[in-house]
Coordinates of C-alpha atoms and ligand atoms in Angstrom, one line a residue:
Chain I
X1 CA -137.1 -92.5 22.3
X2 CA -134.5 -90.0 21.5
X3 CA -136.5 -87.7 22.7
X4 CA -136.4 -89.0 26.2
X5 CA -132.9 -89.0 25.9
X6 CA -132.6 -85.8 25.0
X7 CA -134.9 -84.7 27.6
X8 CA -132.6 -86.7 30.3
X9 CA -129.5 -85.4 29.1
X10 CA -131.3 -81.5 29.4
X11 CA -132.1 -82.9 33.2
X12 CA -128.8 -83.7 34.0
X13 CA -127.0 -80.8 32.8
X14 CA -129.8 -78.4 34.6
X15 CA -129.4 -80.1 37.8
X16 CA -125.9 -79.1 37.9
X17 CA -126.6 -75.6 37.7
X18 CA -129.6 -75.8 40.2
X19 CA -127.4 -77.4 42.6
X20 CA -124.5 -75.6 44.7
X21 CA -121.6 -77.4 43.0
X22 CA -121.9 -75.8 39.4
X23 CA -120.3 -79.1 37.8
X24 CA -120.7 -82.7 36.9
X25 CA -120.2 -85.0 39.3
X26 CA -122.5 -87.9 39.1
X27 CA -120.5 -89.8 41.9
X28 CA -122.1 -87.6 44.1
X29 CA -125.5 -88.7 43.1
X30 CA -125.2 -92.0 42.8
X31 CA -123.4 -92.5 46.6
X32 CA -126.0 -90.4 47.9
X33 CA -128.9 -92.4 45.9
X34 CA -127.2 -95.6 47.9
X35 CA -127.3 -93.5 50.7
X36 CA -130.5 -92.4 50.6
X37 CA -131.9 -96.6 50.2
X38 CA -130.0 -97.5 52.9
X39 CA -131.4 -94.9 55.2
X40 CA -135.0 -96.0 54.1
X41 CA -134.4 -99.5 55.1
X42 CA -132.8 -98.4 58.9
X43 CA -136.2 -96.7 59.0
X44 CA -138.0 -99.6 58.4
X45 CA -136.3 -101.8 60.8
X46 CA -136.3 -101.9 64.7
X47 CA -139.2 -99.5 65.4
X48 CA -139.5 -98.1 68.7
X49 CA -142.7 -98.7 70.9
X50 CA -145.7 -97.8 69.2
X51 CA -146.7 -95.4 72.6
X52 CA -144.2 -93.5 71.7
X53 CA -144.6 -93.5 67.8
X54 CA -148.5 -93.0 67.9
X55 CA -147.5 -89.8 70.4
X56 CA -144.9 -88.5 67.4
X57 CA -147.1 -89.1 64.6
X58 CA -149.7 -87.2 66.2
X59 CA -147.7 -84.1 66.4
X60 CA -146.0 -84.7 63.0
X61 CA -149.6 -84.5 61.6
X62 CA -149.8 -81.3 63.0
X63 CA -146.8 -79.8 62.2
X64 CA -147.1 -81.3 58.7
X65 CA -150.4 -80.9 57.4
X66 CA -152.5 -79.2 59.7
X67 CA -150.1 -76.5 59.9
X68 CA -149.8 -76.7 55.8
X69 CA -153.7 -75.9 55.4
X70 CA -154.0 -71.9 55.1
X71 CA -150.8 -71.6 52.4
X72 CA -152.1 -74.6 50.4
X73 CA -156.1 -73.3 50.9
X74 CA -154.3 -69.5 50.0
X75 CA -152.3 -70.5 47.2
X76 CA -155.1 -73.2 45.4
X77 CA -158.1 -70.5 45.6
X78 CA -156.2 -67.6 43.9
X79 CA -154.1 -70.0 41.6
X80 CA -157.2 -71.7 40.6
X81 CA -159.0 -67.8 39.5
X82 CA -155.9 -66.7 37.5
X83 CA -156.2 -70.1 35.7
X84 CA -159.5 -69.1 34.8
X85 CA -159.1 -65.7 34.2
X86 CA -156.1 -66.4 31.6
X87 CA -158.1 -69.1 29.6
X88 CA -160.8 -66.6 29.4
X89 CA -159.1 -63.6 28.0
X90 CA -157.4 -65.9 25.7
X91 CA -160.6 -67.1 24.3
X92 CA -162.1 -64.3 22.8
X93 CA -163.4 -66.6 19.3
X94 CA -166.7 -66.7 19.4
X95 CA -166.8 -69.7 17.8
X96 CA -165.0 -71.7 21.1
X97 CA -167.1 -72.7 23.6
X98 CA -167.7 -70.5 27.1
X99 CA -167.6 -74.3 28.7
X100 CA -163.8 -74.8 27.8
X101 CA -163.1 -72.7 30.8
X102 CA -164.6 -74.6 33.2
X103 CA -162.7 -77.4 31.5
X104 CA -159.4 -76.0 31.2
X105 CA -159.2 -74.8 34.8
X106 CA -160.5 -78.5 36.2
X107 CA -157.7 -79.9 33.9
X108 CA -155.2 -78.0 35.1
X109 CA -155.6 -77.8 39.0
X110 CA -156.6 -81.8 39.4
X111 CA -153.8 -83.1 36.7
X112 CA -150.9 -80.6 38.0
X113 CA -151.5 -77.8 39.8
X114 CA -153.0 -79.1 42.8
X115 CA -150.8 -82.8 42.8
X116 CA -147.2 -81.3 41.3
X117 CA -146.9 -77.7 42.1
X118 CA -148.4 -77.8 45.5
X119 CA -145.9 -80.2 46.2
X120 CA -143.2 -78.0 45.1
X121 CA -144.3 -75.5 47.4
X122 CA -144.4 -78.2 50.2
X123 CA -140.8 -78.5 49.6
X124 CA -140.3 -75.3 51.0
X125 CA -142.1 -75.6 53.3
X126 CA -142.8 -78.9 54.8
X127 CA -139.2 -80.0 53.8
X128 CA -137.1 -77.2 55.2
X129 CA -138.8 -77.1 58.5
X130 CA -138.1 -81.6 58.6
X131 CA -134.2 -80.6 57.0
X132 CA -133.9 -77.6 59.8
X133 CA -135.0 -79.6 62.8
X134 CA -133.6 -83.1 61.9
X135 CA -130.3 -81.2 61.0
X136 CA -130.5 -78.9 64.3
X137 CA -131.1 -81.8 66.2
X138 CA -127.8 -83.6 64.2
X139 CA -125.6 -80.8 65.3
X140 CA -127.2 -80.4 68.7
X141 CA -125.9 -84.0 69.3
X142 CA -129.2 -85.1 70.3
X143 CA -129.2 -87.8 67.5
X144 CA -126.0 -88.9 69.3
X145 CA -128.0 -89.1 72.7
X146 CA -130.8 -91.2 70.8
X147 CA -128.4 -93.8 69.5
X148 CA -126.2 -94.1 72.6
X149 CA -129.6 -95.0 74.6
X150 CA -130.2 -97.7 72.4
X151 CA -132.9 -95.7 70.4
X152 CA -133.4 -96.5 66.6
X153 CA -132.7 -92.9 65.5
X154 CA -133.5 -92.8 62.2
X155 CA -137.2 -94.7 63.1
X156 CA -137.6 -92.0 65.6
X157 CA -137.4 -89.3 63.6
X158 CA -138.3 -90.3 60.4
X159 CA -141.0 -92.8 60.3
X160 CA -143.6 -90.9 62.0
X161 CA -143.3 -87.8 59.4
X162 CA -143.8 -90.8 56.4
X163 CA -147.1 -91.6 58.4
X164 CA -148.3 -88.4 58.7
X165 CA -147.5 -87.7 55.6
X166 CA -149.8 -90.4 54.4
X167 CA -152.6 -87.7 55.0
X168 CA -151.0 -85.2 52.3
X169 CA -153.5 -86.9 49.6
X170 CA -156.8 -85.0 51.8
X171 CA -154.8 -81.3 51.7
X172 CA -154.1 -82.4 48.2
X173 CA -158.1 -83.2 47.5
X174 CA -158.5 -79.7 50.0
X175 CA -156.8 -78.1 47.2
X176 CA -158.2 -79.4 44.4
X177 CA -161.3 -78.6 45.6
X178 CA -160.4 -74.7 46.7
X179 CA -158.4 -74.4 42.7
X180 CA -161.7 -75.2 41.6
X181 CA -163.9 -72.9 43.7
X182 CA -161.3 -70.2 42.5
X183 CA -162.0 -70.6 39.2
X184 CA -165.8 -70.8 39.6
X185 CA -165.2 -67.6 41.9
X186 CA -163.2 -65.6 39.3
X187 CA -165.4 -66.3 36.5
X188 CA -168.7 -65.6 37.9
X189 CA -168.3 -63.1 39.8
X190 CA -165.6 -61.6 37.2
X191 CA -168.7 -61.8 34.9
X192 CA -166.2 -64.2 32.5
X193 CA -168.5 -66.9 32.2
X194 CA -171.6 -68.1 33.7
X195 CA -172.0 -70.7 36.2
X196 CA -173.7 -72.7 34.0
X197 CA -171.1 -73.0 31.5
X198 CA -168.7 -73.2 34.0
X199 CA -169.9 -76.1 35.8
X200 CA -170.7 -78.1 32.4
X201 CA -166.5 -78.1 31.4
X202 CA -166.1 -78.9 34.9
X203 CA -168.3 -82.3 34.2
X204 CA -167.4 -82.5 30.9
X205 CA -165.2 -85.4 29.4
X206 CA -164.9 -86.4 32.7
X207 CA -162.5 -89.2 33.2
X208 CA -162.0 -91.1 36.2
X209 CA -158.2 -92.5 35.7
X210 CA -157.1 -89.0 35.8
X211 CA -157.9 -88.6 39.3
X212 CA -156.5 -91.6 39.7
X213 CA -153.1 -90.4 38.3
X214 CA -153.0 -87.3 40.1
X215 CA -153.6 -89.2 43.2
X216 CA -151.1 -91.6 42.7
X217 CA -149.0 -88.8 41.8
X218 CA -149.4 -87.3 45.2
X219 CA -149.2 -90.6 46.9
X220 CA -145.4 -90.8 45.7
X221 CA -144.7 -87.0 46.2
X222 CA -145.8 -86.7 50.0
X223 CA -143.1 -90.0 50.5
X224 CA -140.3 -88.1 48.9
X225 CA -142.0 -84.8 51.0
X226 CA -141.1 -86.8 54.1
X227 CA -138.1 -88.6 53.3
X228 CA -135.9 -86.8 50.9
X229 CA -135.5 -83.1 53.5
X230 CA -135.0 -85.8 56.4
X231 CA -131.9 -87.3 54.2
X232 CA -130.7 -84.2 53.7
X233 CA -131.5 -82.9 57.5
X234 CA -130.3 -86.2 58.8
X235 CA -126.8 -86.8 57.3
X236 CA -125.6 -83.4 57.7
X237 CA -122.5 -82.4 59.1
X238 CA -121.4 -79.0 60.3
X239 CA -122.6 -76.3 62.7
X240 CA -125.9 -73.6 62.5
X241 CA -124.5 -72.5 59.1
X242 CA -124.9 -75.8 57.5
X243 CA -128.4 -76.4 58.9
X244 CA -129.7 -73.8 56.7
X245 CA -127.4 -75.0 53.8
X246 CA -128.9 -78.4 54.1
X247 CA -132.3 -76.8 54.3
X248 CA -131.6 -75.0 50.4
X249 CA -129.9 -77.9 49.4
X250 CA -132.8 -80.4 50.6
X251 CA -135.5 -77.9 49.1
X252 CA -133.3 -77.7 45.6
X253 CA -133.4 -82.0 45.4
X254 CA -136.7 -82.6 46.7
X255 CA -138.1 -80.5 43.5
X256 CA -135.5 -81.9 41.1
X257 CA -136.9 -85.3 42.5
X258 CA -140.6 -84.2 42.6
X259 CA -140.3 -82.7 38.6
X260 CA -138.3 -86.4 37.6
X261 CA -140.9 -88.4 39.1
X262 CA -143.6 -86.3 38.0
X263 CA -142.3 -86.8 33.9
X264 CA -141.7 -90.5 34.4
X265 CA -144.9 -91.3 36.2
X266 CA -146.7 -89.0 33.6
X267 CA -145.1 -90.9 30.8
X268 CA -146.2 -94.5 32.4
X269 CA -149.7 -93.7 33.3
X270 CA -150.7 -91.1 31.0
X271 CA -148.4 -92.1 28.0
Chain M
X1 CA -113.8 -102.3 83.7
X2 CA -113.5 -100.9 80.8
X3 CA -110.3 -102.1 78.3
X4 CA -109.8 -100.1 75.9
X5 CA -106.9 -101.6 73.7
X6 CA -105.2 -99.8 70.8
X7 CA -107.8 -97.8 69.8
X8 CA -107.6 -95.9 66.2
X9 CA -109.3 -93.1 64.6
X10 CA -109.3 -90.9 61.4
X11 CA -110.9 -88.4 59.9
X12 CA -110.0 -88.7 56.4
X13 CA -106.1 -88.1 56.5
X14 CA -106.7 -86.3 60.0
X15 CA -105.4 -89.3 62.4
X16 CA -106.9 -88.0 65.8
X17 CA -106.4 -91.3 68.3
X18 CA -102.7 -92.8 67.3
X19 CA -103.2 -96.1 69.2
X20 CA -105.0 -95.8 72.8
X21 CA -104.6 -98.7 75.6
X22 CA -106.0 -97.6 79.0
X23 CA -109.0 -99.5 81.7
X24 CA -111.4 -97.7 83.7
X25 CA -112.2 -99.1 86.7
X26 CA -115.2 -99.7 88.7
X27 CA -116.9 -97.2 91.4
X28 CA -114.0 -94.4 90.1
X29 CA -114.1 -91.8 88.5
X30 CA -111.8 -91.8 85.4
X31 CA -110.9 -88.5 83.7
X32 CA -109.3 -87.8 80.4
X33 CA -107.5 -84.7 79.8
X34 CA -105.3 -83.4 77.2
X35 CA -106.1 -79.6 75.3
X36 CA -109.0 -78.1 73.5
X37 CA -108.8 -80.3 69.8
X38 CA -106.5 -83.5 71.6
X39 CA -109.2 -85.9 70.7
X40 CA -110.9 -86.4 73.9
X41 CA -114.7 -86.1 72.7
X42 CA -113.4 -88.1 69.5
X43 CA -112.1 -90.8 72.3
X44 CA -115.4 -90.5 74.3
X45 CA -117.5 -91.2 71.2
X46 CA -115.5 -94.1 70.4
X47 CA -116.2 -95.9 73.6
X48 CA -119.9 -95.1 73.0
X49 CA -120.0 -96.6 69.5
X50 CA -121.0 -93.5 68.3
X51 CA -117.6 -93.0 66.2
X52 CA -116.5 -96.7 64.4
X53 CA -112.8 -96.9 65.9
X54 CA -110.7 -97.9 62.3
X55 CA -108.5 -100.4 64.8
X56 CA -108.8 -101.4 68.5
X57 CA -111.3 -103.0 70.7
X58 CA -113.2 -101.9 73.7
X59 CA -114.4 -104.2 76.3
X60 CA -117.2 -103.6 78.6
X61 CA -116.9 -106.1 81.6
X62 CA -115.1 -108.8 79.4
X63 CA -117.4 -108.2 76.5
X64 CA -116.0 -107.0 73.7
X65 CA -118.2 -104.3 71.8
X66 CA -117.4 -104.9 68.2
X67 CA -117.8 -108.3 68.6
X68 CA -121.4 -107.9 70.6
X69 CA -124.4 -108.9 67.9
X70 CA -126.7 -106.3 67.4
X71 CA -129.8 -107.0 69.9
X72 CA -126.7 -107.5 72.9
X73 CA -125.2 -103.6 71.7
X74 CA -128.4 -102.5 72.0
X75 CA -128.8 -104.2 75.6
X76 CA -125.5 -102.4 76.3
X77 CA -126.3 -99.2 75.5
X78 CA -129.1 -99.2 78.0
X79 CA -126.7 -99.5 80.4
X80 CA -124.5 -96.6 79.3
X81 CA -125.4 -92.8 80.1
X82 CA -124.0 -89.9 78.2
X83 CA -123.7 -86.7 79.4
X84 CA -122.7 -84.7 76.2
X85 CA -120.2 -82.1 75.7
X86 CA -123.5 -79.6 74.9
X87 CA -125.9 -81.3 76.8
X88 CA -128.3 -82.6 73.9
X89 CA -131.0 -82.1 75.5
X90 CA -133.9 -82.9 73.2
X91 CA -135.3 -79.5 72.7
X92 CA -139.0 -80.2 72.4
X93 CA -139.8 -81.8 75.8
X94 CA -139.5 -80.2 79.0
X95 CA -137.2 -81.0 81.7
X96 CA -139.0 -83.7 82.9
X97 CA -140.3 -85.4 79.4
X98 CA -136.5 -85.6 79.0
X99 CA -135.4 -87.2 81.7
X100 CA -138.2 -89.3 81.9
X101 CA -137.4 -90.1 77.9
X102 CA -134.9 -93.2 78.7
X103 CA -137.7 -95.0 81.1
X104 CA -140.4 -94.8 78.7
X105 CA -138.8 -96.0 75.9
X106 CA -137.4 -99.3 77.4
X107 CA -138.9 -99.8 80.8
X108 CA -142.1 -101.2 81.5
X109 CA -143.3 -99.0 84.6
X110 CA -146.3 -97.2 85.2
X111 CA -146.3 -93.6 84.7
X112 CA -146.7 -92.9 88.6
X113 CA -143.4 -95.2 89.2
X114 CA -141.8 -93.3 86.5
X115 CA -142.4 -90.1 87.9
X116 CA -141.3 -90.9 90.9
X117 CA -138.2 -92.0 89.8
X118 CA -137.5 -88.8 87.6
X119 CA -138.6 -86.9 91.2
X120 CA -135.5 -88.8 92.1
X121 CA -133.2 -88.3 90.1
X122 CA -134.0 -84.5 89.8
X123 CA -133.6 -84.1 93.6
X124 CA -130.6 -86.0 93.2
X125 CA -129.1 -83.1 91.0
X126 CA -130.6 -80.6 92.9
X127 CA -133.4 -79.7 90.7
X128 CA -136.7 -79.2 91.3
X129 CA -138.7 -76.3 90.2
X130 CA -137.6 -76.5 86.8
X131 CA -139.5 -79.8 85.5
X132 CA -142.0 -77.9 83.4
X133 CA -139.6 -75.5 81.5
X134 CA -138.4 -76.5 78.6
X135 CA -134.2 -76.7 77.8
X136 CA -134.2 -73.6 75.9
X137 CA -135.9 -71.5 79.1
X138 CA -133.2 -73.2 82.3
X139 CA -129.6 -72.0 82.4
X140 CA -126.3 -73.9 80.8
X141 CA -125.3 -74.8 84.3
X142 CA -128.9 -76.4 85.1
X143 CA -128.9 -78.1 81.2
X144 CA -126.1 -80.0 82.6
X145 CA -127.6 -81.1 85.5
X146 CA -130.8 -82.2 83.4
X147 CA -127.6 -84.2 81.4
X148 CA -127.0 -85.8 83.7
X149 CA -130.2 -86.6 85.9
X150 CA -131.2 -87.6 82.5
X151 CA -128.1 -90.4 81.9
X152 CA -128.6 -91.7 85.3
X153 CA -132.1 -92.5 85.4
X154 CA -132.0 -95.9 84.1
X155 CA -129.0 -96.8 86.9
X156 CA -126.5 -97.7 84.6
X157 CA -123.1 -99.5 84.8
X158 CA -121.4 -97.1 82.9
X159 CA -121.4 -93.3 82.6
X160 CA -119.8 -90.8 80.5
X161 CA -119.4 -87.0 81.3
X162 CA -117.7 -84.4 78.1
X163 CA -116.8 -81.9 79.9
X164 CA -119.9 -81.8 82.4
X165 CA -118.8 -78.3 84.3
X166 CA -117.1 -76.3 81.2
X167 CA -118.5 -72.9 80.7
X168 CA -119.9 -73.4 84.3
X169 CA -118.7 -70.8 87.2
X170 CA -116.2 -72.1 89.3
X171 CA -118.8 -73.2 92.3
X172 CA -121.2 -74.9 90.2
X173 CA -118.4 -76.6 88.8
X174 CA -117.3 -78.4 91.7
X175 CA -120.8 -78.7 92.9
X176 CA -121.3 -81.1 89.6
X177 CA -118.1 -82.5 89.8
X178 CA -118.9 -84.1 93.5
X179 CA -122.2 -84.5 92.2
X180 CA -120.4 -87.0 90.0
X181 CA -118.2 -88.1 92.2
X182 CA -120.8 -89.0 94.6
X183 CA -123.1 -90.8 92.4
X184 CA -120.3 -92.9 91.1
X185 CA -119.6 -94.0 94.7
X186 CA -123.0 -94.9 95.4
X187 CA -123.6 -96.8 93.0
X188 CA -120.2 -98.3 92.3
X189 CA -120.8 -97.5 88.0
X190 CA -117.6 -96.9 86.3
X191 CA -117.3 -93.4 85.4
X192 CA -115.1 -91.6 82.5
X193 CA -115.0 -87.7 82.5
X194 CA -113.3 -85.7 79.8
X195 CA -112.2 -82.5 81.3
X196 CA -109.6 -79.5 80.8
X197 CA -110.6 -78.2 84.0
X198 CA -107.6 -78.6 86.8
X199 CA -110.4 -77.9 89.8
X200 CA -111.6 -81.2 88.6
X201 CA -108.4 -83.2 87.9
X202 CA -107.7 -81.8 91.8
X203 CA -111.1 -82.4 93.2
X204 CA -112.0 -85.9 91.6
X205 CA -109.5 -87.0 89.3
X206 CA -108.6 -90.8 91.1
X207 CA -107.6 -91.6 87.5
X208 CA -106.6 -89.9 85.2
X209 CA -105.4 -90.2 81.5
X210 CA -103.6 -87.7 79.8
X211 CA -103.9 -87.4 76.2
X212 CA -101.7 -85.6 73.6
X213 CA -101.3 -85.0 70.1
X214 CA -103.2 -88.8 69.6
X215 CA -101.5 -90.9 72.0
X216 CA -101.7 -91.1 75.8
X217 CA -99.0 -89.2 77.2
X218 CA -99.4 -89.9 80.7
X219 CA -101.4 -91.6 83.1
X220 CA -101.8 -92.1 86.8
X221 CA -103.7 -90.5 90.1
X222 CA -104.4 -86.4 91.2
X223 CA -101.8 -87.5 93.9
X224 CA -99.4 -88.2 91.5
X225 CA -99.7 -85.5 88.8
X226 CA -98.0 -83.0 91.3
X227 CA -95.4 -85.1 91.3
X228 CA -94.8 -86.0 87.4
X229 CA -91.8 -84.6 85.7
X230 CA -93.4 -85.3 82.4
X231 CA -92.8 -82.3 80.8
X232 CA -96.4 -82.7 78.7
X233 CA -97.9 -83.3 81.7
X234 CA -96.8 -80.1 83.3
X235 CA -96.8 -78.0 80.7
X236 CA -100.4 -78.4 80.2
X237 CA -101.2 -78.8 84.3
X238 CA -98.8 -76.1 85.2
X239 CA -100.0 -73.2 82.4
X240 CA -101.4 -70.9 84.6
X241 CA -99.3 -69.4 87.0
X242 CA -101.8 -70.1 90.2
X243 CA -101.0 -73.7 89.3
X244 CA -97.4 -73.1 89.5
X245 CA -97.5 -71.5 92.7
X246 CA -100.1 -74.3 94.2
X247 CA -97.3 -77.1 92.8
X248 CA -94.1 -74.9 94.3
X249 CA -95.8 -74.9 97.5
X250 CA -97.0 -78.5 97.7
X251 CA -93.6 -79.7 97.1
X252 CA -92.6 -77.2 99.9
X253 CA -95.2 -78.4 102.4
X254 CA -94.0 -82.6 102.0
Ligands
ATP301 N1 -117.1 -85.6 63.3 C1 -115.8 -85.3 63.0 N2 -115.4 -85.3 61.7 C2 -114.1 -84.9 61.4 N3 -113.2 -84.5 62.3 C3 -113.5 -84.5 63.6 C4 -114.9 -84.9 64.0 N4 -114.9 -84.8 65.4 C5 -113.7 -84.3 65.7 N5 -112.9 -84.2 64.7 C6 -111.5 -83.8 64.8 O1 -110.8 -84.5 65.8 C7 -109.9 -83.7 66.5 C8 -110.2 -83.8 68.0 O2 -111.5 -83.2 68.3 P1 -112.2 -83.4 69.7 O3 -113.5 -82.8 69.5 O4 -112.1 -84.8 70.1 O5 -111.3 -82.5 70.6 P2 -111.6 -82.3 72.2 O6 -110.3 -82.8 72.9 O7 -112.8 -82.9 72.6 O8 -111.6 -80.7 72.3 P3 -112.4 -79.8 73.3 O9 -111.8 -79.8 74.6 O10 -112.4 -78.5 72.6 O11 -113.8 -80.3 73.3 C9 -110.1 -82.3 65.9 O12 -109.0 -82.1 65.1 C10 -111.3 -82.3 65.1 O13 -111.2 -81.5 64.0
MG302 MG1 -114.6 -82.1 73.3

């Protein structure tokens, strides 16, 4: 237990230093935690027609995840071969088995790679493009224009990107499956172990609850994807400047969120 | 009409509208003037709902806004169109998406009625061969006129201009100015304009409110402002020195 605590307190203090105000000032986080409830709920309520919805989520999917394919194909294939390569070279015993690669690398990509660090990476770049054109659209006054028509703003804007982002799990599986090929890639051709071997600790100990957990995992993640950068985009106030200042700061707290949910839903479903 | 009664507003410790009492009536056109940071986009907002006013009421035809429930504001606010200060055009539809925006969110006609109607309302603002270019590819001065084609589609009962011709030449100016003028007249909807421009206080201002440092320093007609001794009210009409001769030699000429 005091571990946890300890662990917390080491959160807290870091946060301060990743964030742009380099001191404690948990007000701040709290009000915007209320904030950030209160904006989920408007969201919720009053949609607009569903002709017009089905129309946004269409072109959210695109711009979310289709457009998210090559970096997260890119990034999963060559992450998944230095995973490989690195538990190779670092097994020179003889006495450890060749199959522990395979293993290692399927551990890695499907348990965290692939759900928790692809999702940081989305941050960037999923989140600043929602922050930049919800906030661009905030200083524009066209946010304005949709709630003097009558229009529900923040269903609009936001609940179509939550939708979409209900397909993040597939690019997720998309890059399991590349990490994976990676590794295979980089060791057999790389001449680091055969396939054989390599597709055994693939299959080996193979337990069914951790996909489970990683799924789950990315289930929450691509809901704070969506929801956390249109907060932050959103509720901004300012001119051009601040649009890319809510952009960093939106990219900053959706990891700090993504790395905090990541240790407590580790802890509950895993520990 | 529009009441507006005591109306209050703060930013923080920045108290921008000091008490405001005015009506707006119907088939006019109602300008607010005052200087560049007076509060006049602050005032507009607050009729719209889109600023909370700390104190005050606003009435809309006898119905008094903060005291509407929510389904009956948002029944108002179809009937309210906004022609902002930049635009706000939505930037990822064409011309004609936008304008067409209002209708298919809360009408039920068929897409051939509503592109009729946005036909329209586009020859209405004298614009046609634009409808497929998006905001970010027409001119500032043909944005506005997408502004407003798109606040008038639905026909409502009330419409609000910020500064519809600012940053606009001199002759498109008054072109949207009795643009304004004119659709107000047709369709008898009460009209508020903010405005710093005195082409438009001369060309359509049949009411006009003059606001300074928070509180309404003057009101009354383009007749009368010639005539004002208010010495805010000249001092802000009469700062250019064309408008001193124009005022010299009106008082000459009656
Ligand atoms: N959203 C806001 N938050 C805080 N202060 C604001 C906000 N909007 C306006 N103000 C303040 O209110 C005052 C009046 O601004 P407003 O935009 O109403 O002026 P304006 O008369 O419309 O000027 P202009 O002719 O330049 O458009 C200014 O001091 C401005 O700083
Ligand atoms: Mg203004």
């Amino acid at each position: 237990m005091i571990i946890i605590k300890v662990i917390v307190i080491i959160l807290l203090l870091s946060i301060q230093f990743l964030d742009d105000k380099p001191y404690f000032y948990p007000m701040i986080y709290i009000e915007n935690l209320g904030r950030y409830f209160a904006m989920l709920r408007k969201v919720f309520s009053k949609p607009v027609k569903w002709l017009i919805l089905k129309d946004l989520i269409l072109k959210e999917m695109n711009d979310l995840i289709n457009n998210s394919l090559g970096i997260v194909a890119f990034i999963s294939f060559f992450v998944g071969g230095v995973v490989t390569i690195q538990t190779a070279l670092n097994i020179d015993n003889p006495f450890i088995p060749k199959y522990l690669i395979g293993f290692a690398t399927r551990q890695s990509i499907i348990l965290e790679f692939a759900p928790t660090f692809v999702s940081i990476i989305m941050a960037g770049k999923v989140g600043s493009f929602i922050t930049s054109s919800i906030g661009t659209m905030r200083v524009t006054e066209q946010i304005d224009a949709l709630d003097v028509m009558g229009v529900n703003s923040l269903n609009y804007l936001v609940f179509p990107k939550i939708v979409a982002m209900s397909l993040y799990p597939f690019l997720i599986a998309i890059g399991m499956f590349l990490g994976i090929l990676g590794g295979w890639t980089a060791g057999v051709v790389g001449g680091l172990t055969s396939s054989e071997a390599f597709t055994t600790g693939l299959q080996m100990d193979f337990k069914t609850y951790h996909i489970a957990y990683a799924f789950i995992k990315t289930v929450v993640f691509s809901f704070v994807l969506a929801t956390v950068p249109a907060f932050y985009g959103y509720y901004m106030k300012g001119g051009a400047l601040e649009v890319g200042r809510a952009s960093t700061t939106a990219f900053v707290w959706t990891s700090i969120v993504i790395i905090v949910l990541n240790f407590i839903l580790t802890q509950l479903i895993l520990g | 009409m529009i009441e507006v009664n005591n109306l209050h507003k703060s930013f923080g410790d920045n108290h921008v509208l000091k008490g405001i009492s005015t009506t707006f009536e119907k088939g006019k056109t109602n300008l607010i003037i005052g200087q560049s940071g007076s509060g006049k986009t602050v005032f507009l907002k607050s009729l719209l709902g889109i600023f909370e006013p700390d104190e005050g009421t606003i009435s809309f035809d006898g119905k008094i806004y903060s005291e509407l429930e929510e389904n009956e504001k948002r029944e108002l606010r179809t009937e309210l169109g906004m022609v902002f200060q930049g635009s706000a055009l939505f930037d990822s539809m064409t011309v004609e998406e936008n304008v067409m925006f209002p209708l298919k969110m809360f009408s039920n006609q068929s897409k051939s009625e509503m592109a009729d109607r946005v036909d329209f309302v586009l020859k209405r603002v004298n614009l046609l061969d634009a409808e497929k270019r998006y905001p970010s590819e027409i001119s500032g001065g043909m944005q506005k006129r997408v502004a407003i084609a798109r606040a008038i589609v639905m026909n409502p009962k009330y419409l609000f201009c910020d500064e519809p011709n600012s940053g606009l030449d001199p002759k498109t100016a008054i072109l949207i100015d009795n643009l304004i003028q004119e659709i107000t007249d047709e369709y008898q909807i009460i009209t508020v304009i903010n405005s710093h421009d005195m082409n438009s206080v001369m060309e359509i201002g049949e009411k006009i409110v003059f606001l300074k440092d928070g509180i309404k320093a003057w009101e009354g007609t383009n007749k009368e402002i010639f005539k004002t001794d208010n010495e805010a009210v000249t001092d802000f009409v009469y700062s250019s020195n064309l408008f001193k001769k124009v005022r010299q030699a009106y008082i000459d000429e009656n």
